[in-house]
Short mmCIF file of C-alpha atoms in Angstrom, two decimals:
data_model
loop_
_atom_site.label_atom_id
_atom_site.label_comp_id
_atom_site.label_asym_id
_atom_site.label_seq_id
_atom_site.Cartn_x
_atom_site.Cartn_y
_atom_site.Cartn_z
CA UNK Y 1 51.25 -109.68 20.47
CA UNK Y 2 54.12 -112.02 20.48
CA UNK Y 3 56.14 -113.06 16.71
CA UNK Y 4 58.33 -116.05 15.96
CA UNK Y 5 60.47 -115.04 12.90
CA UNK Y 6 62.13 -117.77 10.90
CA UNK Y 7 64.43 -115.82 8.53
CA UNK Y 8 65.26 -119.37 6.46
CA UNK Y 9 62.79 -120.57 4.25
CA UNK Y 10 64.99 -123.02 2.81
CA UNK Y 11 68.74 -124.71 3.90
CA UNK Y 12 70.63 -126.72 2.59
CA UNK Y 13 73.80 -128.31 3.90
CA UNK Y 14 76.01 -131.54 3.34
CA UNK Y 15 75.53 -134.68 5.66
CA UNK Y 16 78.38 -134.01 8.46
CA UNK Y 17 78.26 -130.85 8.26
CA UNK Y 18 77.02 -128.61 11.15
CA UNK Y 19 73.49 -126.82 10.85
CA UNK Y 20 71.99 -123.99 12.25
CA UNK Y 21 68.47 -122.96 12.22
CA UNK Y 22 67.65 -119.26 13.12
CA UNK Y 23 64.67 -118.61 15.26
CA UNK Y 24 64.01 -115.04 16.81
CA UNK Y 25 60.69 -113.94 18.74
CA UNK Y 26 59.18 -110.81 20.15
CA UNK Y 27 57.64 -111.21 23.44
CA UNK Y 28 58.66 -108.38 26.25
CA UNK Y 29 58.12 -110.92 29.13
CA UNK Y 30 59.48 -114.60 29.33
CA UNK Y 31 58.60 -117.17 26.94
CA UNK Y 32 58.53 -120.55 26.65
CA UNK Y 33 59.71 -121.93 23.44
CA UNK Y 34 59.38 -124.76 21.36
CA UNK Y 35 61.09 -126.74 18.07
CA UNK Y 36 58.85 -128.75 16.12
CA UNK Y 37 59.36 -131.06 13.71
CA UNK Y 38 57.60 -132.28 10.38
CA UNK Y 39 59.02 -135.14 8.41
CA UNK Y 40 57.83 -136.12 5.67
CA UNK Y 41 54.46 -137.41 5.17
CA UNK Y 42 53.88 -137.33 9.34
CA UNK Y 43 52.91 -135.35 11.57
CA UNK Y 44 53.90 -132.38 13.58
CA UNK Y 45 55.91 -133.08 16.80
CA UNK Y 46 57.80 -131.89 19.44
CA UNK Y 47 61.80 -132.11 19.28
CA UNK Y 48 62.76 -130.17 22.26
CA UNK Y 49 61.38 -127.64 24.54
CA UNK Y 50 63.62 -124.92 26.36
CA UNK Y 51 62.68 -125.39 29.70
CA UNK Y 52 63.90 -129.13 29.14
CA UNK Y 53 66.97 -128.32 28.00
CA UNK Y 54 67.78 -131.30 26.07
CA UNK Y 55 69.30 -132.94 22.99
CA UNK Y 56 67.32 -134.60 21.13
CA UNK Y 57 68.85 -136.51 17.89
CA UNK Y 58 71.86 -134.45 18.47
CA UNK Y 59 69.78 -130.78 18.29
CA UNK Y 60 70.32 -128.54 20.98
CA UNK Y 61 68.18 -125.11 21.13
CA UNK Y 62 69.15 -122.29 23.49
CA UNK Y 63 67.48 -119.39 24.87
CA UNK Y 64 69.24 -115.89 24.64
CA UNK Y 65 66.85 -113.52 26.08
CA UNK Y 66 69.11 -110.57 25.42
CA UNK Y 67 69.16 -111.13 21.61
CA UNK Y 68 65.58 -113.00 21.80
CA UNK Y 69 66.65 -115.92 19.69
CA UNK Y 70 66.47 -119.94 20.50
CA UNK Y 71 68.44 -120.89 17.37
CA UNK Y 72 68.25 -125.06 16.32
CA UNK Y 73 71.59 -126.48 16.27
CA UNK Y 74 73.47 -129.80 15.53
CA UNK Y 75 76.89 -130.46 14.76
CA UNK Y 76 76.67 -132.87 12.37
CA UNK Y 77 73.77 -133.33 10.12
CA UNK Y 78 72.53 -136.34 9.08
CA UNK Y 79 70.52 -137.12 6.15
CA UNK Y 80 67.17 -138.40 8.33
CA UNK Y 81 67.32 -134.89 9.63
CA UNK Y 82 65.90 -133.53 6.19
CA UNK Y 83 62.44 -132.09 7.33
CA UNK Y 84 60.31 -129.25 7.94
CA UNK Y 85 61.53 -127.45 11.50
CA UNK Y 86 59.04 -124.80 12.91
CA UNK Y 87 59.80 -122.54 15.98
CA UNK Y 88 57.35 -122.02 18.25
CA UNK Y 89 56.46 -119.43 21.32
CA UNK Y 90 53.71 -119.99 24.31
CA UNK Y 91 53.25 -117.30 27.22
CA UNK Y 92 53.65 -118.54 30.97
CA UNK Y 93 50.44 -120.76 31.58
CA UNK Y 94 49.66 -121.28 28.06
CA UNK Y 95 48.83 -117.75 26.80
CA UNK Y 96 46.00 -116.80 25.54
CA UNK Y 97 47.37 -117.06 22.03
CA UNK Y 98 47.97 -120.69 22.28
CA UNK Y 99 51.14 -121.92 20.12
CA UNK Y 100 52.69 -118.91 17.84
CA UNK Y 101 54.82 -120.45 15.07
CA UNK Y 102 57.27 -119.18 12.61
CA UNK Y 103 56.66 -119.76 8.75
CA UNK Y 104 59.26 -122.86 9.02
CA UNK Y 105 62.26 -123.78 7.71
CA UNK Y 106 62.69 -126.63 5.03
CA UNK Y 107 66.04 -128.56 6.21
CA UNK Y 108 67.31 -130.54 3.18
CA UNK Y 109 70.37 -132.73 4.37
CA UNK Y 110 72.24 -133.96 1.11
CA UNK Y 111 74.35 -136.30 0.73
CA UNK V 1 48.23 -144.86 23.33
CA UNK V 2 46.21 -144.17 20.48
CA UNK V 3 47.06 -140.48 18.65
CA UNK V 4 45.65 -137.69 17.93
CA UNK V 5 42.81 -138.67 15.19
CA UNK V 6 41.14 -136.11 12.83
CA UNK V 7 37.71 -136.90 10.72
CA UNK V 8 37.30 -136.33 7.40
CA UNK V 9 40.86 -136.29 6.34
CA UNK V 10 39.65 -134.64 3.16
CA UNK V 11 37.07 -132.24 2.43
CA UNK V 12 35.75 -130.22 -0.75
CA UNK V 13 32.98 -127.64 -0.44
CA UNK V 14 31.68 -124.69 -1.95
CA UNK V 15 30.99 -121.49 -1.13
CA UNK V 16 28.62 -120.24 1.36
CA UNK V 17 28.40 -123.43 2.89
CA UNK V 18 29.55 -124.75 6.00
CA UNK V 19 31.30 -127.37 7.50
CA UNK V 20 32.44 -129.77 10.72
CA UNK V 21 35.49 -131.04 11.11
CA UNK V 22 36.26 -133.84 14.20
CA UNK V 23 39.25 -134.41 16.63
CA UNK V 24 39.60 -137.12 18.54
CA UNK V 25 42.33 -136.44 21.40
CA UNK V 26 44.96 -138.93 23.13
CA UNK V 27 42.88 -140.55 25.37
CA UNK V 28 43.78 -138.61 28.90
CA UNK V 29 44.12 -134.84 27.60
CA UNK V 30 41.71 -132.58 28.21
CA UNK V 31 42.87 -129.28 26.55
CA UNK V 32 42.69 -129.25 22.61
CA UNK V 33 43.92 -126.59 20.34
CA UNK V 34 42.86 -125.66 16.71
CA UNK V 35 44.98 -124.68 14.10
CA UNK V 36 44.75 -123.48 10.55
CA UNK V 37 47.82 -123.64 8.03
CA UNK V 38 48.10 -122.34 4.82
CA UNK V 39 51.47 -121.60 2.82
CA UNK V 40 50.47 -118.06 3.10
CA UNK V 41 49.79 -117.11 6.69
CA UNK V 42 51.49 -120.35 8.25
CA UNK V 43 50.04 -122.36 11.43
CA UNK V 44 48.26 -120.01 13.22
CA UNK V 45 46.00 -120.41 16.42
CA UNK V 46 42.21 -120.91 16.23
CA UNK V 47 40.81 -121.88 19.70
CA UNK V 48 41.40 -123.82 22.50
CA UNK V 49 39.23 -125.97 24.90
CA UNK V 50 39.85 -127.54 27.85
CA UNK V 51 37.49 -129.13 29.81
CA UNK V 52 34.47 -127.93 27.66
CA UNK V 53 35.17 -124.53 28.03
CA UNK V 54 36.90 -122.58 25.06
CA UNK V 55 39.51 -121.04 26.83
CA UNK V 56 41.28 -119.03 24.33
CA UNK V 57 41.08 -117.98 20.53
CA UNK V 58 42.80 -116.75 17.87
CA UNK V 59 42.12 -113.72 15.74
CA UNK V 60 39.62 -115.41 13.67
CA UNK V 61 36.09 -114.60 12.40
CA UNK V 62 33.14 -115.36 14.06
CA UNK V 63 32.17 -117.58 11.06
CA UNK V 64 34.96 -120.14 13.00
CA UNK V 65 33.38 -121.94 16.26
CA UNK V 66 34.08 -124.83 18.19
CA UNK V 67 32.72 -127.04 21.28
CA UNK V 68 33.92 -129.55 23.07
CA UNK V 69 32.27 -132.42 24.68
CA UNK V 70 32.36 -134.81 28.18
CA UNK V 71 34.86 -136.92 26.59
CA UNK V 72 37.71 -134.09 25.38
CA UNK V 73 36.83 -134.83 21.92
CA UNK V 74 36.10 -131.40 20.01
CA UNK V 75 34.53 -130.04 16.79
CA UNK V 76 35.29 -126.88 14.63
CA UNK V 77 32.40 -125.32 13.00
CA UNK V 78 33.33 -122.82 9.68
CA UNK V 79 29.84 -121.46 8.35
CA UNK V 80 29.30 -119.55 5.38
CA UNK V 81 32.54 -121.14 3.44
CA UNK V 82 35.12 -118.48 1.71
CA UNK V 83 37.43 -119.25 -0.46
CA UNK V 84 40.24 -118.27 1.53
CA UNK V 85 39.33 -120.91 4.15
CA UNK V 86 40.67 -123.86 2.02
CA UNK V 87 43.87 -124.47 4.34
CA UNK V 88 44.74 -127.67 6.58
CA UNK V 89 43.00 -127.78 9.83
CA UNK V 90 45.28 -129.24 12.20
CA UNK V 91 44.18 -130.50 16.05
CA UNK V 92 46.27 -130.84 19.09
CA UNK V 93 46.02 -132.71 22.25
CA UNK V 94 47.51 -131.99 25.67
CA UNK V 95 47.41 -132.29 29.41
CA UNK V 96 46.99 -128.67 29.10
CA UNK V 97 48.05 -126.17 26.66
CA UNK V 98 51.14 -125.31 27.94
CA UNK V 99 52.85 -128.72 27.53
CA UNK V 100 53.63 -130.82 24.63
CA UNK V 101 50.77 -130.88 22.14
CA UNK V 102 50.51 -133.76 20.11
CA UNK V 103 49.00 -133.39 16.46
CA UNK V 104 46.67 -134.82 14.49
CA UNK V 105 47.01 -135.89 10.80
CA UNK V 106 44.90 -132.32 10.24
CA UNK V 107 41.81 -132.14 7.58
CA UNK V 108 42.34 -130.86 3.96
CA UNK V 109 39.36 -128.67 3.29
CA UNK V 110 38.92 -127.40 -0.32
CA UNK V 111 36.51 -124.30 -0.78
CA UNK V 112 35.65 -123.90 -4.37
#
């Protein structure tokens, strides 16, 4: 069965400074992966998707099959970006294990 | 478009009982997932539907059920209430499960 490890539970990092959220998943054939995002009091949502590849309020997300990561990254963190970020694996076709997500990591931006 | 919408948004039951909780999807989608949080274990999968047909499910006991009907919205059934069940019961919508899903507000449910 596939695994979506977030090591992070909790980071925290100055406004302008760059940030970095680990994601790493087992799966032996090719995933598609997923950030979502949880602000507070709303809901869950998509940020970006690999297969998109794009940036989305300055995050970028890429694959590395050989170290089986799809780390979160922005340059320069801004305080609106203080929210919950969960990582999230699907098999080709939707899998039969719908959405796996990792634990999540609490992103506190301050100022 | 109208979100994801979830009925009750709270819940507190007791043991041994059961319970329904409602999702109404973006009007459109016709695959909807169930999920189950707690601080614990984390989002993990329930079931999915699409097109009235449960299509996939999580490892969950039998004790969790769902249907859905002619108009994509869905139910989930938990029967015989444990306490470990209190958790957030979150629903999402999608064209099908392997694109964006788009979340409900989720249910609370209390067991005591």
């Amino acid at each position: 069965a596939q695994r979506v490890t977030q090591p992070e539970k909790l980071l925290s990092v100055f406004k302008g400074a760059p940030v970095e959220l680990k994601c790493n998943y087992s799966y032996s054939g090719s995933p598609e992966l997923f950030w979502y995002v949880q602000y507070s009091r709303q809901r869950l949502q998509l940020l970006l998707r690999h297969i998109s590849r794009e940036s989305i309020k300055g995050f970028t997300a890429d694959l590395n099959k050989g170290e089986t990561s799809f780390h979160l990254k922005k340059p320069f963190a801004q305080e609106e970006d203080s929210a919950m970020y969960y990582c999230a694996l699907t098999t080709p076709g939707g899998g039969a294990d719908g959405l796996t997500f990792g634990k999540g990591t609490h992103l506190i931006i301050q100022p | 478009k109208a979100g994801v919408t979830q009925t009750p948004r709270y819940l507190i039951k007791t043991r041994g009982q059961q319970v329904t909780l409602s999702c109404s999807p973006i009007s459109g989608h016709r695959s909807v997932s169930w999920y189950q949080q707690t601080p614990g274990q984390g989002l993990q999968f329930l079931f999915e539907y699409f097109s009235e047909t449960q299509r996939n499910k999580g490892n969950f006991p039998g004790r969790f059920s769902g249907r859905q009907f002619s108009n994509s919205r869905s139910e989930m059934n938990v029967s015989t209430l444990e306490l470990g069940d209190s958790a957030l019961y979150l629903c999402a919508s999608s064209t099908d499960s392997y694109n964006e899903q788009f979340f409900g507000p989720g249910t609370r449910l209390t067991v005591l």
